[in-house]
């Protein structure tokens, strides 16, 4: 049965006897299952890879299933033996605590339910990041440039529900705390997930913060600009009409084209509580030092002054694998956020609703350049030898990449060369990469793989 068309909710595998969903059976270094693809395989989200922690943006209008996806994500994390979960929810209060449980006997270690608590939570995360970076820098036996999660020293995943209610233009402390946590947390296994009904720059703090978000998850959205904000490079390439189906989303990792998936949609409290009760026994705790830092910031009246979250030299630690250490001027940040909010409001007033016709059908491909015809004919035989379908389209893509020599070609140039929509071109690019004929050269860029020397050339 087509899982995209199946009626009713999909049963979450944690409700079965699947050993893969036993407490502590997984590691956060493996992709987190969050639903099913069209073929019935698990759709996953990568929150930790060989570059360190990855940050995630979840966008979806009210009623789109955003909370259900967050619960799918929490379930995937909660089965891992090497990640601690913190949550921030300043709109619904204790919803996370009610459903998943907090502290001993729960799946979530800590929950912040106010802006002040959220800012302190980010401050605690940042001090943990600095502490880990400093310890590793002073360890002569360190073998990695980043923190590797273990059950004794787990990763930290911070999930922020309704980020727009926290990261608004008036709360510079919250915006700067979130930004600096994402910029410095990558190498120290601290990931941040921001979920919002209003996917715009002001709703996620500022453009610098948005730039740190590696993964993108799009559920049902109302306007074309929302889709473009979540998937700036891919909005025109997929079938947005799928948003009209319950529980549907697109998942992107910033590299390949977003894939459609159907979430398990854990929105029924009794079901969530059953899964939480099953997975809670396997939850790890922060190491004693990190827990002491968390307690200092979040427990009792002796917490440091709140302004410490955005002042001082703490952000100057170079953790070795992060994009932008340091902090901007607060007045400049506030002015920047206000400008972005005004621009977003103006754009929203003129932005049309998401069209009934899929955006992928509205983005007509360019005409195929004539100069590629002869070049493509020369590589048809080579495609067949490599086990790739030897048609004109694949030949034009390969010829276009090779025409750049040692330079890089963007995906949009290959779309023009192929004369097809981007989603179909991406499939062909993936096949050429798998065959060893081209390779990725950065996000959305491709370069040719040098041909192996022939026997005759080698003899010379």
CSV table of C-alpha atoms in Angstrom, one decimal:
chain,number,residue,atom,x,y,z
A,1,UNK,CA,0.0,0.0,0.0
A,2,UNK,CA,1.2,3.5,-0.8
A,3,UNK,CA,2.0,5.0,2.6
A,4,UNK,CA,1.3,8.5,1.3
A,5,UNK,CA,-2.3,7.5,0.5
A,6,UNK,CA,-3.0,5.3,3.4
A,7,UNK,CA,-5.9,6.4,5.6
A,8,UNK,CA,-5.5,6.9,9.3
A,9,UNK,CA,-2.4,7.4,11.3
A,10,UNK,CA,0.7,5.3,10.7
A,11,UNK,CA,1.6,3.2,13.7
A,12,UNK,CA,4.9,4.2,15.2
A,13,UNK,CA,7.4,1.3,15.3
A,14,UNK,CA,8.2,2.0,19.0
A,15,UNK,CA,4.8,0.5,19.8
A,16,UNK,CA,5.9,-2.8,18.3
A,17,UNK,CA,8.5,-5.4,19.5
A,18,UNK,CA,11.1,-4.1,17.1
A,19,UNK,CA,14.5,-4.5,18.8
A,20,UNK,CA,15.6,-1.3,17.1
A,21,UNK,CA,13.3,0.6,19.4
A,22,UNK,CA,14.4,-0.8,22.7
A,23,UNK,CA,15.7,1.8,25.2
A,24,UNK,CA,19.3,2.7,24.5
A,25,UNK,CA,19.4,0.6,21.3
A,26,UNK,CA,20.7,3.4,19.0
A,27,UNK,CA,23.3,6.1,18.9
A,28,UNK,CA,22.8,9.7,17.9
A,29,UNK,CA,25.6,9.3,15.4
A,30,UNK,CA,23.2,7.3,13.3
A,31,UNK,CA,20.3,9.0,11.3
A,32,UNK,CA,17.1,9.5,13.4
A,33,UNK,CA,14.0,7.9,11.9
A,34,UNK,CA,11.1,10.3,11.7
A,35,UNK,CA,8.6,8.7,9.3
A,36,UNK,CA,8.3,6.8,6.0
A,37,UNK,CA,9.2,7.5,2.4
A,38,UNK,CA,6.9,6.8,-0.5
A,39,UNK,CA,8.4,3.3,-0.9
A,40,UNK,CA,7.9,2.5,2.8
A,41,UNK,CA,11.5,2.8,3.9
A,42,UNK,CA,12.3,5.0,6.9
A,43,UNK,CA,12.7,8.7,6.4
A,44,UNK,CA,15.5,10.0,8.6
A,45,UNK,CA,17.1,13.2,9.9
A,46,UNK,CA,20.8,13.5,10.6
A,47,UNK,CA,21.5,15.4,13.8
A,48,UNK,CA,25.2,14.4,14.2
A,49,UNK,CA,27.7,13.5,11.5
A,50,UNK,CA,31.4,13.6,10.8
A,51,UNK,CA,31.3,17.4,10.9
A,52,UNK,CA,29.7,17.4,14.4
A,53,UNK,CA,26.2,18.5,15.5
A,54,UNK,CA,23.7,19.6,12.8
A,55,UNK,CA,21.0,22.2,13.4
A,56,UNK,CA,17.5,21.9,12.1
A,57,UNK,CA,14.6,24.3,11.0
A,58,UNK,CA,11.1,22.9,11.1
A,59,UNK,CA,8.4,25.1,9.3
A,60,UNK,CA,4.7,24.5,9.1
A,61,UNK,CA,1.5,26.4,9.5
A,62,UNK,CA,-0.9,25.7,12.4
A,63,UNK,CA,-2.5,22.3,12.1
A,64,UNK,CA,0.2,21.0,9.7
A,65,UNK,CA,1.5,18.4,12.1
A,66,UNK,CA,4.6,20.3,13.3
A,67,UNK,CA,4.1,19.2,16.9
A,68,UNK,CA,3.7,15.6,15.7
A,69,UNK,CA,7.0,15.8,13.8
A,70,UNK,CA,8.7,17.2,16.9
A,71,UNK,CA,7.4,14.2,18.8
A,72,UNK,CA,8.7,11.9,16.1
A,73,UNK,CA,12.1,13.5,16.4
A,74,UNK,CA,12.0,13.3,20.2
A,75,UNK,CA,11.2,9.6,20.0
A,76,UNK,CA,14.1,9.0,17.6
A,77,UNK,CA,16.4,10.8,20.0
A,78,UNK,CA,15.0,9.2,23.1
A,79,UNK,CA,16.0,5.7,22.0
A,80,UNK,CA,19.6,6.8,21.7
A,81,UNK,CA,22.0,6.0,24.6
A,82,UNK,CA,24.2,9.0,24.0
A,83,UNK,CA,22.1,12.2,23.7
A,84,UNK,CA,20.4,14.3,26.4
A,85,UNK,CA,17.3,16.2,25.3
A,86,UNK,CA,16.4,19.7,26.5
A,87,UNK,CA,13.2,21.5,25.3
A,88,UNK,CA,12.0,25.1,25.1
A,89,UNK,CA,8.3,26.0,24.9
A,90,UNK,CA,7.3,29.5,25.9
A,91,UNK,CA,3.9,29.3,24.3
A,92,UNK,CA,2.3,26.1,25.5
A,93,UNK,CA,4.1,25.9,28.8
A,94,UNK,CA,4.6,22.4,30.1
A,95,UNK,CA,3.3,20.4,27.0
A,96,UNK,CA,6.6,18.6,26.6
A,97,UNK,CA,6.7,17.7,30.2
A,98,UNK,CA,3.1,16.5,30.2
A,99,UNK,CA,3.7,14.2,27.2
A,100,UNK,CA,7.3,13.0,27.5
A,101,UNK,CA,8.1,13.5,31.1
A,102,UNK,CA,11.0,15.6,32.5
A,103,UNK,CA,13.9,14.6,34.7
A,104,UNK,CA,14.2,11.2,36.3
A,105,UNK,CA,11.8,8.8,34.7
A,106,UNK,CA,11.2,11.0,31.7
A,107,UNK,CA,12.6,11.3,28.2
A,108,UNK,CA,13.4,15.0,28.4
A,109,UNK,CA,16.1,16.2,30.8
A,110,UNK,CA,15.0,19.8,31.2
A,111,UNK,CA,12.3,22.1,29.9
A,112,UNK,CA,12.3,26.0,29.8
A,113,UNK,CA,8.8,27.6,29.7
A,114,UNK,CA,9.7,31.3,29.7
A,115,UNK,CA,12.0,33.6,27.8
A,116,UNK,CA,14.2,34.1,30.9
A,117,UNK,CA,14.5,30.3,31.4
A,118,UNK,CA,15.1,29.8,27.7
A,119,UNK,CA,17.9,32.4,27.6
A,120,UNK,CA,19.5,30.8,30.7
A,121,UNK,CA,19.2,27.3,29.1
A,122,UNK,CA,21.1,28.6,26.1
A,123,UNK,CA,23.6,30.2,28.4
A,124,UNK,CA,24.1,26.8,30.2
A,125,UNK,CA,24.6,25.1,26.8
A,126,UNK,CA,27.2,27.7,25.8
A,127,UNK,CA,29.2,27.2,29.0
A,128,UNK,CA,29.1,23.4,28.5
A,129,UNK,CA,30.4,24.0,24.9
A,130,UNK,CA,33.2,26.2,26.2
A,131,UNK,CA,34.1,23.7,28.9
A,132,UNK,CA,34.3,20.8,26.4
A,133,UNK,CA,36.4,22.8,24.0
A,134,UNK,CA,38.8,24.0,26.7
A,135,UNK,CA,39.1,20.5,28.2
A,136,UNK,CA,39.9,19.0,24.8
A,137,UNK,CA,42.4,21.8,23.9
A,138,UNK,CA,44.3,21.0,27.1
A,139,UNK,CA,44.2,17.3,26.7
A,140,UNK,CA,47.5,16.1,25.1
A,141,UNK,CA,45.9,12.8,24.3
A,142,UNK,CA,42.9,14.1,22.5
A,143,UNK,CA,42.5,12.3,19.1
A,144,UNK,CA,39.6,14.3,17.6
A,145,UNK,CA,38.9,18.0,17.0
A,146,UNK,CA,35.3,17.6,18.2
A,147,UNK,CA,33.4,16.0,21.0
A,148,UNK,CA,32.3,12.4,20.2
A,149,UNK,CA,29.1,11.5,22.1
A,150,UNK,CA,29.2,8.5,24.4
A,151,UNK,CA,26.7,7.3,27.1
A,152,UNK,CA,29.0,8.8,29.8
A,153,UNK,CA,29.4,12.1,28.0
A,154,UNK,CA,26.4,12.4,25.7
A,155,UNK,CA,25.5,14.9,23.0
A,156,UNK,CA,22.9,17.6,23.8
A,157,UNK,CA,19.9,18.3,21.6
A,158,UNK,CA,17.8,21.4,22.3
A,159,UNK,CA,14.4,21.5,20.7
A,160,UNK,CA,12.6,24.9,20.5
A,161,UNK,CA,8.9,24.9,19.9
A,162,UNK,CA,7.3,28.0,18.4
A,163,UNK,CA,10.6,29.7,18.0
A,164,UNK,CA,8.9,32.9,16.8
A,165,UNK,CA,7.5,33.4,20.3
A,166,UNK,CA,11.1,33.3,21.7
A,167,UNK,CA,13.2,34.9,19.0
A,168,UNK,CA,11.3,38.1,18.4
A,169,UNK,CA,12.8,41.5,17.6
A,170,UNK,CA,12.5,42.8,21.1
A,171,UNK,CA,14.5,39.9,22.8
A,172,UNK,CA,18.1,40.4,21.7
A,173,UNK,CA,19.3,38.2,24.6
A,174,UNK,CA,17.3,35.3,23.2
A,175,UNK,CA,18.4,35.8,19.6
A,176,UNK,CA,22.1,36.2,20.4
A,177,UNK,CA,22.1,33.3,22.8
A,178,UNK,CA,20.5,31.0,20.2
A,179,UNK,CA,22.9,32.3,17.5
A,180,UNK,CA,26.0,31.8,19.5
A,181,UNK,CA,24.9,28.4,20.7
A,182,UNK,CA,24.5,27.2,17.1
A,183,UNK,CA,27.8,28.7,15.9
A,184,UNK,CA,29.8,27.3,18.7
A,185,UNK,CA,27.9,24.0,19.4
A,186,UNK,CA,28.7,22.2,16.2
A,187,UNK,CA,32.0,20.7,17.3
A,188,UNK,CA,30.9,20.1,20.9
A,189,UNK,CA,27.9,17.9,20.0
A,190,UNK,CA,25.2,20.5,20.9
A,191,UNK,CA,22.4,20.7,18.3
A,192,UNK,CA,19.5,23.1,18.1
A,193,UNK,CA,16.2,22.6,16.4
A,194,UNK,CA,13.9,25.5,15.8
A,195,UNK,CA,10.2,24.9,15.0
A,196,UNK,CA,7.9,27.7,13.8
A,197,UNK,CA,4.5,28.4,12.2
A,198,UNK,CA,5.9,31.5,10.6
A,199,UNK,CA,9.1,30.6,8.6
A,200,UNK,CA,10.6,34.0,8.1
A,201,UNK,CA,13.9,35.6,9.1
A,202,UNK,CA,12.4,37.4,12.1
A,203,UNK,CA,10.8,34.2,13.4
A,204,UNK,CA,14.2,32.5,13.7
A,205,UNK,CA,16.1,35.5,15.1
A,206,UNK,CA,18.2,36.8,12.2
A,207,UNK,CA,19.8,35.8,8.9
A,208,UNK,CA,23.0,34.7,10.7
A,209,UNK,CA,21.0,32.2,12.8
A,210,UNK,CA,19.1,30.9,9.8
A,211,UNK,CA,22.5,30.3,8.0
A,212,UNK,CA,23.5,27.9,10.8
A,213,UNK,CA,20.5,25.6,10.2
A,214,UNK,CA,21.7,22.6,8.2
A,215,UNK,CA,18.6,20.5,8.0
A,216,UNK,CA,15.2,21.8,6.8
A,217,UNK,CA,11.8,20.2,7.4
A,218,UNK,CA,8.8,21.6,5.6
A,219,UNK,CA,5.2,20.6,6.6
A,220,UNK,CA,2.1,22.2,5.1
A,221,UNK,CA,2.7,25.9,4.4
A,222,UNK,CA,0.3,28.6,3.1
A,223,UNK,CA,2.5,30.9,1.1
A,224,UNK,CA,5.2,30.5,-1.6
A,225,UNK,CA,7.6,32.7,0.4
A,226,UNK,CA,7.3,30.3,3.4
A,227,UNK,CA,8.4,27.4,1.2
A,228,UNK,CA,11.3,29.4,-0.3
A,229,UNK,CA,12.5,30.4,3.1
A,230,UNK,CA,12.6,26.8,4.4
A,231,UNK,CA,14.0,25.5,1.1
A,232,UNK,CA,15.7,28.5,-0.6
A,233,UNK,CA,17.5,26.4,-3.3
A,234,UNK,CA,14.8,23.8,-3.9
A,235,UNK,CA,11.4,25.4,-3.6
A,236,UNK,CA,10.8,25.1,-7.3
A,237,UNK,CA,11.9,21.5,-7.6
A,238,UNK,CA,9.3,19.4,-5.7
A,239,UNK,CA,5.6,18.7,-5.7
A,240,UNK,CA,4.1,21.2,-3.2
A,241,UNK,CA,0.6,19.8,-3.7
A,242,UNK,CA,1.7,16.9,-1.4
A,243,UNK,CA,1.3,19.4,1.4
A,244,UNK,CA,-2.5,18.9,1.1
A,245,UNK,CA,-2.1,15.3,2.4
A,246,UNK,CA,-2.1,14.9,6.2
A,247,UNK,CA,1.2,14.3,7.9
A,248,UNK,CA,3.2,15.0,4.7
A,249,UNK,CA,6.5,16.9,4.8
A,250,UNK,CA,9.7,17.4,2.9
A,251,UNK,CA,13.1,16.7,4.5
A,252,UNK,CA,16.2,18.3,3.3
A,253,UNK,CA,19.8,18.1,4.4
A,254,UNK,CA,21.2,21.1,2.6
A,255,UNK,CA,22.9,18.9,0.0
A,256,UNK,CA,20.6,16.6,-2.0
A,257,UNK,CA,17.1,17.6,-3.1
A,258,UNK,CA,14.4,17.4,-0.3
A,259,UNK,CA,12.6,14.1,-0.1
A,260,UNK,CA,8.9,13.7,0.6
A,261,UNK,CA,8.0,11.8,3.7
A,262,UNK,CA,5.0,10.9,5.8
A,263,UNK,CA,5.5,11.4,9.5
A,264,UNK,CA,4.2,9.1,12.2
A,265,UNK,CA,2.5,12.1,13.6
A,266,UNK,CA,2.7,11.5,17.3
A,267,UNK,CA,0.1,13.9,18.4
A,268,UNK,CA,-2.2,11.7,20.5
A,269,UNK,CA,-1.1,12.1,24.2
A,270,UNK,CA,-1.9,8.5,25.2
A,271,UNK,CA,0.3,7.1,22.4
A,272,UNK,CA,3.1,9.5,23.2
A,273,UNK,CA,3.0,8.5,26.9
A,274,UNK,CA,3.2,4.9,26.0
A,275,UNK,CA,6.3,5.5,23.9
A,276,UNK,CA,7.8,7.7,26.5
A,277,UNK,CA,7.3,5.1,29.2
A,278,UNK,CA,9.0,2.5,27.1
A,279,UNK,CA,12.1,4.6,26.2
A,280,UNK,CA,12.6,6.5,29.4
A,281,UNK,CA,14.6,3.8,31.2
A,282,UNK,CA,17.4,4.0,28.6
A,283,UNK,CA,17.9,7.8,28.9
A,284,UNK,CA,21.5,9.0,29.8
A,285,UNK,CA,22.4,11.9,32.0
A,286,UNK,CA,24.9,14.6,31.4
A,287,UNK,CA,28.3,14.0,32.8
A,288,UNK,CA,28.8,15.4,36.4
A,289,UNK,CA,30.7,18.5,35.2
A,290,UNK,CA,28.1,19.5,32.5
A,291,UNK,CA,25.3,18.8,34.9
A,292,UNK,CA,26.8,21.1,37.5
A,293,UNK,CA,27.0,23.9,34.8
A,294,UNK,CA,23.3,23.3,33.9
A,295,UNK,CA,22.3,23.4,37.6
A,296,UNK,CA,24.2,26.6,38.1
A,297,UNK,CA,22.3,28.4,35.4
A,298,UNK,CA,18.9,26.7,35.7
A,299,UNK,CA,18.3,25.7,39.3
A,300,UNK,CA,17.7,27.9,42.3
A,301,UNK,CA,18.2,31.6,43.1
A,302,UNK,CA,22.0,31.5,42.8
A,303,UNK,CA,22.1,31.4,39.0
A,304,UNK,CA,24.5,33.9,37.4
A,305,UNK,CA,23.1,37.3,36.2
A,306,UNK,CA,21.1,36.9,33.0
A,307,UNK,CA,23.2,39.4,31.1
A,308,UNK,CA,26.1,36.9,31.2
A,309,UNK,CA,24.3,35.0,28.4
A,310,UNK,CA,25.3,37.7,25.9
A,311,UNK,CA,28.3,39.5,27.4
A,312,UNK,CA,31.9,38.8,28.3
A,313,UNK,CA,34.6,37.0,26.5
A,314,UNK,CA,33.0,33.6,26.6
A,315,UNK,CA,32.2,33.4,22.9
A,316,UNK,CA,35.8,34.0,21.9
A,317,UNK,CA,36.8,30.3,22.5
A,318,UNK,CA,37.7,28.7,19.2
A,319,UNK,CA,36.2,25.3,19.3
A,320,UNK,CA,37.9,24.4,16.0
A,321,UNK,CA,34.9,23.3,13.9
A,322,UNK,CA,32.5,26.2,14.1
A,323,UNK,CA,31.5,28.8,11.7
A,324,UNK,CA,31.4,32.2,13.4
A,325,UNK,CA,32.7,32.7,16.9
A,326,UNK,CA,32.2,36.1,18.5
A,327,UNK,CA,29.1,38.3,19.2
A,328,UNK,CA,27.7,41.2,17.3
A,329,UNK,CA,26.9,44.6,18.8
A,330,UNK,CA,23.5,44.4,20.5
A,331,UNK,CA,22.2,47.7,19.1
A,332,UNK,CA,23.2,46.7,15.6
A,333,UNK,CA,21.5,43.3,16.0
A,334,UNK,CA,18.3,45.0,17.3
A,335,UNK,CA,18.3,47.4,14.3
A,336,UNK,CA,18.9,44.5,11.9
A,337,UNK,CA,16.1,42.5,13.3
A,338,UNK,CA,13.7,45.4,13.1
A,339,UNK,CA,14.6,46.0,9.4
A,340,UNK,CA,14.1,42.3,8.7
A,341,UNK,CA,10.7,42.2,10.4
A,342,UNK,CA,9.5,45.2,8.5
A,343,UNK,CA,10.6,43.6,5.2
A,344,UNK,CA,8.9,40.3,6.1
A,345,UNK,CA,5.7,42.1,6.9
A,346,UNK,CA,5.7,44.0,3.7
A,347,UNK,CA,6.5,40.8,1.7
A,348,UNK,CA,3.7,38.9,3.5
A,349,UNK,CA,1.1,41.5,2.4
A,350,UNK,CA,1.9,41.0,-1.3
A,351,UNK,CA,2.9,37.3,-1.3
A,352,UNK,CA,0.2,35.2,-3.0
A,353,UNK,CA,-1.1,31.9,-1.4
A,354,UNK,CA,0.7,28.7,-2.3
A,355,UNK,CA,-0.7,27.8,-5.8
A,356,UNK,CA,-2.9,24.8,-6.3
A,357,UNK,CA,-0.5,23.8,-9.1
A,358,UNK,CA,2.7,22.4,-7.7
A,359,UNK,CA,5.5,25.0,-7.8
A,360,UNK,CA,7.7,22.4,-9.6
A,361,UNK,CA,5.2,22.6,-12.5
A,362,UNK,CA,5.4,26.4,-12.6
A,363,UNK,CA,9.1,26.5,-12.9
A,364,UNK,CA,9.5,25.8,-16.6
A,365,UNK,CA,13.0,24.5,-17.6
A,366,UNK,CA,15.2,26.5,-19.9
A,367,UNK,CA,15.8,25.5,-23.5
A,368,UNK,CA,18.6,23.0,-24.0
A,369,UNK,CA,21.8,24.8,-25.2
A,370,UNK,CA,22.5,23.9,-28.8
A,371,UNK,CA,26.3,23.7,-28.2
A,372,UNK,CA,25.8,20.6,-26.0
A,373,UNK,CA,24.3,18.4,-28.7
A,374,UNK,CA,27.6,17.4,-30.3
A,375,UNK,CA,29.4,17.1,-26.9
A,376,UNK,CA,26.7,14.9,-25.6
A,377,UNK,CA,27.0,12.5,-28.5
A,378,UNK,CA,30.6,11.9,-27.7
A,379,UNK,CA,29.9,10.5,-24.2
A,380,UNK,CA,26.9,8.2,-25.0
A,381,UNK,CA,29.1,5.1,-25.4
A,382,UNK,CA,30.9,5.9,-22.1
A,383,UNK,CA,27.6,6.1,-20.2
A,384,UNK,CA,26.7,2.7,-21.4
A,385,UNK,CA,30.0,1.2,-20.4
A,386,UNK,CA,29.5,2.7,-16.9
A,387,UNK,CA,26.1,1.1,-16.5
A,388,UNK,CA,24.3,4.4,-16.8
A,389,UNK,CA,21.3,4.8,-19.0
A,390,UNK,CA,22.8,6.2,-22.2
A,391,UNK,CA,20.2,8.7,-23.2
A,392,UNK,CA,20.7,12.3,-24.4
A,393,UNK,CA,19.8,13.8,-21.1
A,394,UNK,CA,22.5,12.0,-19.1
A,395,UNK,CA,24.9,12.7,-21.8
A,396,UNK,CA,24.2,16.5,-21.8
A,397,UNK,CA,24.6,16.6,-18.0
A,398,UNK,CA,28.0,14.8,-18.1
A,399,UNK,CA,29.1,16.9,-21.1
A,400,UNK,CA,28.2,20.1,-19.3
A,401,UNK,CA,30.2,19.2,-16.3
A,402,UNK,CA,33.2,18.2,-18.3
A,403,UNK,CA,33.0,21.4,-20.4
A,404,UNK,CA,34.0,23.2,-17.2
A,405,UNK,CA,37.3,21.4,-17.0
A,406,UNK,CA,38.5,21.4,-13.4
A,407,UNK,CA,36.0,24.1,-12.5
A,408,UNK,CA,32.6,23.7,-10.8
A,409,UNK,CA,29.1,23.6,-12.3
A,410,UNK,CA,26.0,24.5,-10.4
A,411,UNK,CA,22.9,22.4,-10.3
A,412,UNK,CA,20.9,25.1,-12.0
A,413,UNK,CA,23.3,25.0,-15.0
A,414,UNK,CA,22.7,21.2,-15.3
A,415,UNK,CA,18.9,21.8,-15.1
A,416,UNK,CA,19.3,24.1,-18.1
A,417,UNK,CA,21.5,21.6,-19.9
A,418,UNK,CA,19.0,18.7,-19.3
A,419,UNK,CA,15.9,20.6,-20.1
A,420,UNK,CA,14.1,18.9,-17.2
A,421,UNK,CA,12.8,20.0,-13.8
A,422,UNK,CA,15.3,20.1,-11.0
A,423,UNK,CA,14.0,17.0,-9.1
A,424,UNK,CA,14.4,14.8,-12.1
A,425,UNK,CA,17.8,16.2,-12.9
A,426,UNK,CA,19.0,15.6,-9.3
A,427,UNK,CA,18.2,11.9,-9.7
A,428,UNK,CA,20.4,11.7,-12.8
A,429,UNK,CA,23.2,13.6,-11.0
A,430,UNK,CA,23.1,11.1,-8.2
A,431,UNK,CA,23.4,8.2,-10.7
A,432,UNK,CA,26.4,9.9,-12.4
A,433,UNK,CA,28.0,10.4,-9.0
A,434,UNK,CA,27.4,6.8,-8.0
A,435,UNK,CA,29.1,5.7,-11.3
A,436,UNK,CA,32.2,7.8,-10.5
A,437,UNK,CA,31.8,10.1,-13.5
A,438,UNK,CA,31.2,13.3,-11.5
A,439,UNK,CA,31.5,14.3,-7.9
A,440,UNK,CA,30.1,16.9,-5.5
A,441,UNK,CA,32.3,20.1,-5.1
A,442,UNK,CA,30.3,21.8,-2.4
A,443,UNK,CA,26.6,22.3,-1.9
A,444,UNK,CA,24.8,22.4,-5.3
A,445,UNK,CA,28.1,22.3,-7.2
A,446,UNK,CA,29.6,19.5,-9.3
A,447,UNK,CA,32.9,18.8,-11.0
A,448,UNK,CA,34.1,16.1,-13.4
A,449,UNK,CA,36.1,13.1,-12.2
A,450,UNK,CA,39.3,12.8,-14.3
A,451,UNK,CA,39.1,9.9,-16.6
A,452,UNK,CA,41.4,7.0,-15.8
A,453,UNK,CA,44.4,6.7,-18.2
A,454,UNK,CA,44.1,4.2,-21.0
A,455,UNK,CA,46.6,1.4,-21.5
A,456,UNK,CA,48.1,3.2,-24.4
A,457,UNK,CA,48.5,6.5,-22.5
A,458,UNK,CA,50.0,4.6,-19.5
A,459,UNK,CA,52.5,2.9,-21.7
A,460,UNK,CA,53.7,6.3,-23.1
